[in-house]
Amino acid sequence: MDATTVTVTGAGGQIGYALLFRIASGAMLGPDRPVRLRLLEIPQGLRAAEGTALELQDCAFPLLRGVEITDDPRTAFDGANVAMLVGARARTAGVERADLLAANAGIFGPQGAALNEVAAADVRVVVVGNPANTNALIAAASAPDIPADRFGALTRLDHDRALAQLAAKLRVAPDRIRDVTIWGNHSATQFPDVAHATVGGRPVTEALAEALGGTDAAASWLDDEFIPRVAKRGAEIIAVRGSSSAASAANAAVAHVRDAVRGTGDRGWTSAALVSHGEYGVPEGLVCSFPVTSAGPVTSTGDGYRIVEGVPLDARGRARLQASVDELIAERDAVRALGVI
Ligand code: NAX
């Protein structure tokens, strides 16, 4: 089989360090698929990326066909089948939101344009760097020749965090739980929704009521503990670990690409932020997290995610989704005001 070219930006950072070894081992694209890695960094990150490349070499991974390191997006994305956009401008104390959006527009606009020019015809793109949804929107808008549905932003970490919280509360393995949804933005406004989730085939809400002593107790736990804990888990990790989620984010990025390319199979839906066509009333063009499935290997980079339609949302669910969509609209409008899209 021909090698698949995977480009990782921000490769010298902490997520890059946790991600590259998983890709090279075959955990993402499968044990039969050779991979060629391209690492994109800014000049000050090149040495760290070079160090990681030396370690990749020392692993003697049978599937790894080569590692190239560059600070030029056109070189990095040349022939890329999978692009994982991790590098972004970090939010530091005192930086205004508008300045952060502008700095990231200066990264994701040119990267989208480079992808448009030189990536492989079947390229799939996942944006990890924050603000991930709006960065994906900028990259997609800057790549007019690449179908917009090839772009996604990572909400799989939020999804997996939700599964893990439910599994701990219900004392079951996480893979017994299906059809949880993360709606909206990868931010504190996201809506982790369990209304349609099942555990061992039975509604999660019913199992929670049994575990917690009634439907009111279950509803309070969902509203007061589960939703805020999942939505603010990133801050919790920073407070405890002293730096932001890295290995769990890398793991989620691997799972996002793996399922897009190889399919979600019979595991129910997962969550990913995709370009809206108007589903669930989300304005067209916004990159919003939805319930998604993928049919699996159709081309070398798979069938990709499709939004699962027709999942009912009650009035409270709609209001929660709308609050997150309002934030996405504000981010898009701020980027528009900059003249980026
Ligand atoms: P690090 O600061 O450790 O690494 C980022 C790397 O990106 C640095 O090496 C930097 O030199 C590089 N970089 C910056 N601008 C670049 C550019 N224009 N081209 C190429 N490389 C560039 O951050 P890390 O912890 O790895 O996090 C990376 C991003 O992921 C951040 O934006 C972070 O907020 C985001 N996250 C997203 C998550 C998600 O679920 N979507 C969760 C984890 C994480 O918070």
PDB file of N, CA, C and O in Angstrom, residues 167-214:
ATOM      1  N   ALA A 167     -19.442   6.987  32.557  1.00  0.00           N
ATOM      2  CA  ALA A 167     -19.004   5.628  32.875  1.00  0.00           C
ATOM      3  C   ALA A 167     -18.636   5.514  34.356  1.00  0.00           C
ATOM      4  O   ALA A 167     -18.968   4.530  35.021  1.00  0.00           O
ATOM      5  N   ALA A 168     -17.965   6.565  34.873  1.00  0.00           N
ATOM      6  CA  ALA A 168     -17.569   6.531  36.287  1.00  0.00           C
ATOM      7  C   ALA A 168     -18.804   6.562  37.181  1.00  0.00           C
ATOM      8  O   ALA A 168     -18.893   5.828  38.172  1.00  0.00           O
ATOM      9  N   LYS A 169     -19.770   7.399  36.816  1.00  0.00           N
ATOM     10  CA  LYS A 169     -20.979   7.523  37.651  1.00  0.00           C
ATOM     11  C   LYS A 169     -21.795   6.229  37.620  1.00  0.00           C
ATOM     12  O   LYS A 169     -22.361   5.810  38.631  1.00  0.00           O
ATOM     13  N   LEU A 170     -21.857   5.601  36.442  1.00  0.00           N
ATOM     14  CA  LEU A 170     -22.690   4.394  36.291  1.00  0.00           C
ATOM     15  C   LEU A 170     -21.900   3.107  36.568  1.00  0.00           C
ATOM     16  O   LEU A 170     -22.462   2.008  36.474  1.00  0.00           O
ATOM     17  N   ARG A 171     -20.633   3.260  36.840  1.00  0.00           N
ATOM     18  CA  ARG A 171     -19.750   2.109  37.113  1.00  0.00           C
ATOM     19  C   ARG A 171     -19.793   1.069  35.993  1.00  0.00           C
ATOM     20  O   ARG A 171     -20.034  -0.115  36.223  1.00  0.00           O
ATOM     21  N   VAL A 172     -19.604   1.574  34.777  1.00  0.00           N
ATOM     22  CA  VAL A 172     -19.530   0.681  33.607  1.00  0.00           C
ATOM     23  C   VAL A 172     -18.314   1.086  32.780  1.00  0.00           C
ATOM     24  O   VAL A 172     -17.755   2.170  32.974  1.00  0.00           O
ATOM     25  N   ALA A 173     -17.940   0.223  31.846  1.00  0.00           N
ATOM     26  CA  ALA A 173     -16.852   0.590  30.937  1.00  0.00           C
ATOM     27  C   ALA A 173     -17.382   1.625  29.936  1.00  0.00           C
ATOM     28  O   ALA A 173     -18.542   1.549  29.514  1.00  0.00           O
ATOM     29  N   PRO A 174     -16.544   2.605  29.551  1.00  0.00           N
ATOM     30  CA  PRO A 174     -17.021   3.673  28.660  1.00  0.00           C
ATOM     31  C   PRO A 174     -17.607   3.154  27.343  1.00  0.00           C
ATOM     32  O   PRO A 174     -18.519   3.782  26.797  1.00  0.00           O
ATOM     33  N   ASP A 175     -17.111   2.036  26.843  1.00  0.00           N
ATOM     34  CA  ASP A 175     -17.617   1.566  25.541  1.00  0.00           C
ATOM     35  C   ASP A 175     -19.002   0.929  25.636  1.00  0.00           C
ATOM     36  O   ASP A 175     -19.568   0.533  24.630  1.00  0.00           O
ATOM     37  N   ARG A 176     -19.565   0.858  26.838  1.00  0.00           N
ATOM     38  CA  ARG A 176     -20.959   0.398  26.973  1.00  0.00           C
ATOM     39  C   ARG A 176     -21.930   1.544  26.678  1.00  0.00           C
ATOM     40  O   ARG A 176     -23.129   1.330  26.528  1.00  0.00           O
ATOM     41  N   ILE A 177     -21.399   2.779  26.634  1.00  0.00           N
ATOM     42  CA  ILE A 177     -22.268   3.952  26.472  1.00  0.00           C
ATOM     43  C   ILE A 177     -22.222   4.422  25.015  1.00  0.00           C
ATOM     44  O   ILE A 177     -21.145   4.539  24.431  1.00  0.00           O
ATOM     45  N   ARG A 178     -23.387   4.664  24.448  1.00  0.00           N
ATOM     46  CA  ARG A 178     -23.467   5.097  23.043  1.00  0.00           C
ATOM     47  C   ARG A 178     -24.268   6.379  22.912  1.00  0.00           C
ATOM     48  O   ARG A 178     -25.110   6.679  23.739  1.00  0.00           O
ATOM     49  N   ASP A 179     -24.013   7.057  21.795  1.00  0.00           N
ATOM     50  CA  ASP A 179     -24.871   8.149  21.331  1.00  0.00           C
ATOM     51  C   ASP A 179     -24.979   9.348  22.273  1.00  0.00           C
ATOM     52  O   ASP A 179     -26.032   9.961  22.409  1.00  0.00           O
ATOM     53  N   VAL A 180     -23.852   9.672  22.883  1.00  0.00           N
ATOM     54  CA  VAL A 180     -23.701  10.964  23.568  1.00  0.00           C
ATOM     55  C   VAL A 180     -23.398  11.996  22.482  1.00  0.00           C
ATOM     56  O   VAL A 180     -22.793  11.658  21.456  1.00  0.00           O
ATOM     57  N   THR A 181     -23.818  13.223  22.666  1.00  0.00           N
ATOM     58  CA  THR A 181     -23.507  14.274  21.678  1.00  0.00           C
ATOM     59  C   THR A 181     -22.889  15.486  22.362  1.00  0.00           C
ATOM     60  O   THR A 181     -23.372  15.909  23.416  1.00  0.00           O
ATOM     61  N   ILE A 182     -21.847  16.032  21.739  1.00  0.00           N
ATOM     62  CA  ILE A 182     -21.368  17.375  22.091  1.00  0.00           C
ATOM     63  C   ILE A 182     -21.897  18.301  21.006  1.00  0.00           C
ATOM     64  O   ILE A 182     -21.597  18.113  19.816  1.00  0.00           O
ATOM     65  N   TRP A 183     -22.709  19.256  21.399  1.00  0.00           N
ATOM     66  CA  TRP A 183     -23.233  20.248  20.457  1.00  0.00           C
ATOM     67  C   TRP A 183     -22.491  21.571  20.634  1.00  0.00           C
ATOM     68  O   TRP A 183     -22.176  21.956  21.767  1.00  0.00           O
ATOM     69  N   GLY A 184     -22.269  22.273  19.506  1.00  0.00           N
ATOM     70  CA  GLY A 184     -21.823  23.664  19.591  1.00  0.00           C
ATOM     71  C   GLY A 184     -20.332  23.881  19.427  1.00  0.00           C
ATOM     72  O   GLY A 184     -19.673  23.265  18.599  1.00  0.00           O
ATOM     73  N   ASN A 185     -19.818  24.768  20.279  1.00  0.00           N
ATOM     74  CA  ASN A 185     -18.432  25.242  20.186  1.00  0.00           C
ATOM     75  C   ASN A 185     -17.549  24.429  21.131  1.00  0.00           C
ATOM     76  O   ASN A 185     -18.005  24.000  22.188  1.00  0.00           O
ATOM     77  N   HIS A 186     -16.287  24.239  20.761  1.00  0.00           N
ATOM     78  CA  HIS A 186     -15.320  23.644  21.695  1.00  0.00           C
ATOM     79  C   HIS A 186     -14.901  24.745  22.676  1.00  0.00           C
ATOM     80  O   HIS A 186     -13.856  25.373  22.530  1.00  0.00           O
ATOM     81  N   SER A 187     -15.790  24.999  23.627  1.00  0.00           N
ATOM     82  CA  SER A 187     -15.547  26.058  24.616  1.00  0.00           C
ATOM     83  C   SER A 187     -16.476  25.761  25.780  1.00  0.00           C
ATOM     84  O   SER A 187     -17.240  24.785  25.747  1.00  0.00           O
ATOM     85  N   ALA A 188     -16.465  26.629  26.762  1.00  0.00           N
ATOM     86  CA  ALA A 188     -17.310  26.393  27.943  1.00  0.00           C
ATOM     87  C   ALA A 188     -18.801  26.485  27.621  1.00  0.00           C
ATOM     88  O   ALA A 188     -19.631  26.095  28.439  1.00  0.00           O
ATOM     89  N   THR A 189     -19.178  26.992  26.449  1.00  0.00           N
ATOM     90  CA  THR A 189     -20.610  27.051  26.089  1.00  0.00           C
ATOM     91  C   THR A 189     -21.118  25.759  25.453  1.00  0.00           C
ATOM     92  O   THR A 189     -22.309  25.639  25.179  1.00  0.00           O
ATOM     93  N   GLN A 190     -20.245  24.816  25.204  1.00  0.00           N
ATOM     94  CA  GLN A 190     -20.671  23.561  24.555  1.00  0.00           C
ATOM     95  C   GLN A 190     -21.801  22.902  25.349  1.00  0.00           C
ATOM     96  O   GLN A 190     -21.936  23.088  26.553  1.00  0.00           O
ATOM     97  N   PHE A 191     -22.578  22.072  24.646  1.00  0.00           N
ATOM     98  CA  PHE A 191     -23.673  21.349  25.310  1.00  0.00           C
ATOM     99  C   PHE A 191     -23.440  19.838  25.198  1.00  0.00           C
ATOM    100  O   PHE A 191     -23.701  19.243  24.159  1.00  0.00           O
ATOM    101  N   PRO A 192     -22.953  19.226  26.274  1.00  0.00           N
ATOM    102  CA  PRO A 192     -22.840  17.765  26.293  1.00  0.00           C
ATOM    103  C   PRO A 192     -24.225  17.179  26.607  1.00  0.00           C
ATOM    104  O   PRO A 192     -24.786  17.451  27.664  1.00  0.00           O
ATOM    105  N   ASP A 193     -24.770  16.399  25.679  1.00  0.00           N
ATOM    106  CA  ASP A 193     -26.180  15.990  25.703  1.00  0.00           C
ATOM    107  C   ASP A 193     -26.281  14.463  25.832  1.00  0.00           C
ATOM    108  O   ASP A 193     -25.734  13.733  24.997  1.00  0.00           O
ATOM    109  N   VAL A 194     -27.002  14.016  26.855  1.00  0.00           N
ATOM    110  CA  VAL A 194     -27.151  12.564  27.043  1.00  0.00           C
ATOM    111  C   VAL A 194     -28.597  12.110  26.824  1.00  0.00           C
ATOM    112  O   VAL A 194     -28.931  10.962  27.096  1.00  0.00           O
ATOM    113  N   ALA A 195     -29.439  13.006  26.304  1.00  0.00           N
ATOM    114  CA  ALA A 195     -30.877  12.685  26.207  1.00  0.00           C
ATOM    115  C   ALA A 195     -31.134  11.424  25.383  1.00  0.00           C
ATOM    116  O   ALA A 195     -32.115  10.732  25.613  1.00  0.00           O
ATOM    117  N   HIS A 196     -30.255  11.128  24.418  1.00  0.00           N
ATOM    118  CA  HIS A 196     -30.473   9.955  23.554  1.00  0.00           C
ATOM    119  C   HIS A 196     -29.438   8.869  23.799  1.00  0.00           C
ATOM    120  O   HIS A 196     -29.403   7.871  23.080  1.00  0.00           O
ATOM    121  N   ALA A 197     -28.596   9.093  24.799  1.00  0.00           N
ATOM    122  CA  ALA A 197     -27.520   8.132  25.065  1.00  0.00           C
ATOM    123  C   ALA A 197     -28.092   6.883  25.730  1.00  0.00           C
ATOM    124  O   ALA A 197     -29.081   6.948  26.474  1.00  0.00           O
ATOM    125  N   THR A 198     -27.451   5.762  25.446  1.00  0.00           N
ATOM    126  CA  THR A 198     -27.851   4.509  26.082  1.00  0.00           C
ATOM    127  C   THR A 198     -26.638   3.863  26.749  1.00  0.00           C
ATOM    128  O   THR A 198     -25.495   4.111  26.362  1.00  0.00           O
ATOM    129  N   VAL A 199     -26.941   3.041  27.745  1.00  0.00           N
ATOM    130  CA  VAL A 199     -25.896   2.247  28.402  1.00  0.00           C
ATOM    131  C   VAL A 199     -26.387   0.805  28.393  1.00  0.00           C
ATOM    132  O   VAL A 199     -27.460   0.516  28.939  1.00  0.00           O
ATOM    133  N   GLY A 200     -25.627  -0.038  27.731  1.00  0.00           N
ATOM    134  CA  GLY A 200     -26.067  -1.425  27.595  1.00  0.00           C
ATOM    135  C   GLY A 200     -27.466  -1.514  27.000  1.00  0.00           C
ATOM    136  O   GLY A 200     -28.247  -2.387  27.393  1.00  0.00           O
ATOM    137  N   GLY A 201     -27.819  -0.585  26.117  1.00  0.00           N
ATOM    138  CA  GLY A 201     -29.106  -0.631  25.415  1.00  0.00           C
ATOM    139  C   GLY A 201     -30.244   0.083  26.131  1.00  0.00           C
ATOM    140  O   GLY A 201     -31.330   0.236  25.596  1.00  0.00           O
ATOM    141  N   ARG A 202     -29.997   0.599  27.325  1.00  0.00           N
ATOM    142  CA  ARG A 202     -31.086   1.280  28.052  1.00  0.00           C
ATOM    143  C   ARG A 202     -30.751   2.765  28.219  1.00  0.00           C
ATOM    144  O   ARG A 202     -29.565   3.132  28.248  1.00  0.00           O
ATOM    145  N   PRO A 203     -31.774   3.624  28.285  1.00  0.00           N
ATOM    146  CA  PRO A 203     -31.465   5.060  28.355  1.00  0.00           C
ATOM    147  C   PRO A 203     -30.557   5.412  29.532  1.00  0.00           C
ATOM    148  O   PRO A 203     -30.785   4.936  30.657  1.00  0.00           O
ATOM    149  N   VAL A 204     -29.561   6.222  29.249  1.00  0.00           N
ATOM    150  CA  VAL A 204     -28.636   6.679  30.290  1.00  0.00           C
ATOM    151  C   VAL A 204     -29.394   7.428  31.380  1.00  0.00           C
ATOM    152  O   VAL A 204     -29.094   7.300  32.575  1.00  0.00           O
ATOM    153  N   THR A 205     -30.400   8.218  30.982  1.00  0.00           N
ATOM    154  CA  THR A 205     -31.155   8.992  31.975  1.00  0.00           C
ATOM    155  C   THR A 205     -31.842   8.053  32.980  1.00  0.00           C
ATOM    156  O   THR A 205     -31.877   8.345  34.180  1.00  0.00           O
ATOM    157  N   GLU A 206     -32.341   6.930  32.471  1.00  0.00           N
ATOM    158  CA  GLU A 206     -32.998   5.941  33.349  1.00  0.00           C
ATOM    159  C   GLU A 206     -31.961   5.309  34.292  1.00  0.00           C
ATOM    160  O   GLU A 206     -32.201   5.188  35.501  1.00  0.00           O
ATOM    161  N   ALA A 207     -30.816   4.941  33.731  1.00  0.00           N
ATOM    162  CA  ALA A 207     -29.765   4.321  34.551  1.00  0.00           C
ATOM    163  C   ALA A 207     -29.255   5.304  35.608  1.00  0.00           C
ATOM    164  O   ALA A 207     -28.970   4.917  36.748  1.00  0.00           O
ATOM    165  N   LEU A 208     -29.160   6.582  35.236  1.00  0.00           N
ATOM    166  CA  LEU A 208     -28.704   7.593  36.212  1.00  0.00           C
ATOM    167  C   LEU A 208     -29.724   7.763  37.331  1.00  0.00           C
ATOM    168  O   LEU A 208     -29.361   7.886  38.503  1.00  0.00           O
ATOM    169  N   ALA A 209     -31.009   7.764  36.952  1.00  0.00           N
ATOM    170  CA  ALA A 209     -32.064   7.906  37.968  1.00  0.00           C
ATOM    171  C   ALA A 209     -31.981   6.760  38.976  1.00  0.00           C
ATOM    172  O   ALA A 209     -32.110   6.966  40.191  1.00  0.00           O
ATOM    173  N   GLU A 210     -31.722   5.577  38.450  1.00  0.00           N
ATOM    174  CA  GLU A 210     -31.614   4.414  39.342  1.00  0.00           C
ATOM    175  C   GLU A 210     -30.374   4.543  40.243  1.00  0.00           C
ATOM    176  O   GLU A 210     -30.436   4.310  41.442  1.00  0.00           O
ATOM    177  N   ALA A 211     -29.266   4.961  39.630  1.00  0.00           N
ATOM    178  CA  ALA A 211     -28.005   5.041  40.396  1.00  0.00           C
ATOM    179  C   ALA A 211     -28.049   6.161  41.437  1.00  0.00           C
ATOM    180  O   ALA A 211     -27.429   6.058  42.495  1.00  0.00           O
ATOM    181  N   LEU A 212     -28.777   7.258  41.126  1.00  0.00           N
ATOM    182  CA  LEU A 212     -28.708   8.443  41.994  1.00  0.00           C
ATOM    183  C   LEU A 212     -29.949   8.612  42.864  1.00  0.00           C
ATOM    184  O   LEU A 212     -30.061   9.595  43.597  1.00  0.00           O
ATOM    185  N   GLY A 213     -30.912   7.697  42.726  1.00  0.00           N
ATOM    186  CA  GLY A 213     -32.069   7.757  43.622  1.00  0.00           C
ATOM    187  C   GLY A 213     -33.203   8.622  43.112  1.00  0.00           C
ATOM    188  O   GLY A 213     -33.839   9.320  43.908  1.00  0.00           O
ATOM    189  N   GLY A 214     -33.432   8.643  41.811  1.00  0.00           N
ATOM    190  CA  GLY A 214     -34.617   9.345  41.291  1.00  0.00           C
ATOM    191  C   GLY A 214     -34.304  10.241  40.113  1.00  0.00           C
ATOM    192  O   GLY A 214     -33.142  10.608  39.889  1.00  0.00           O
TER     193      GLY A 214
END
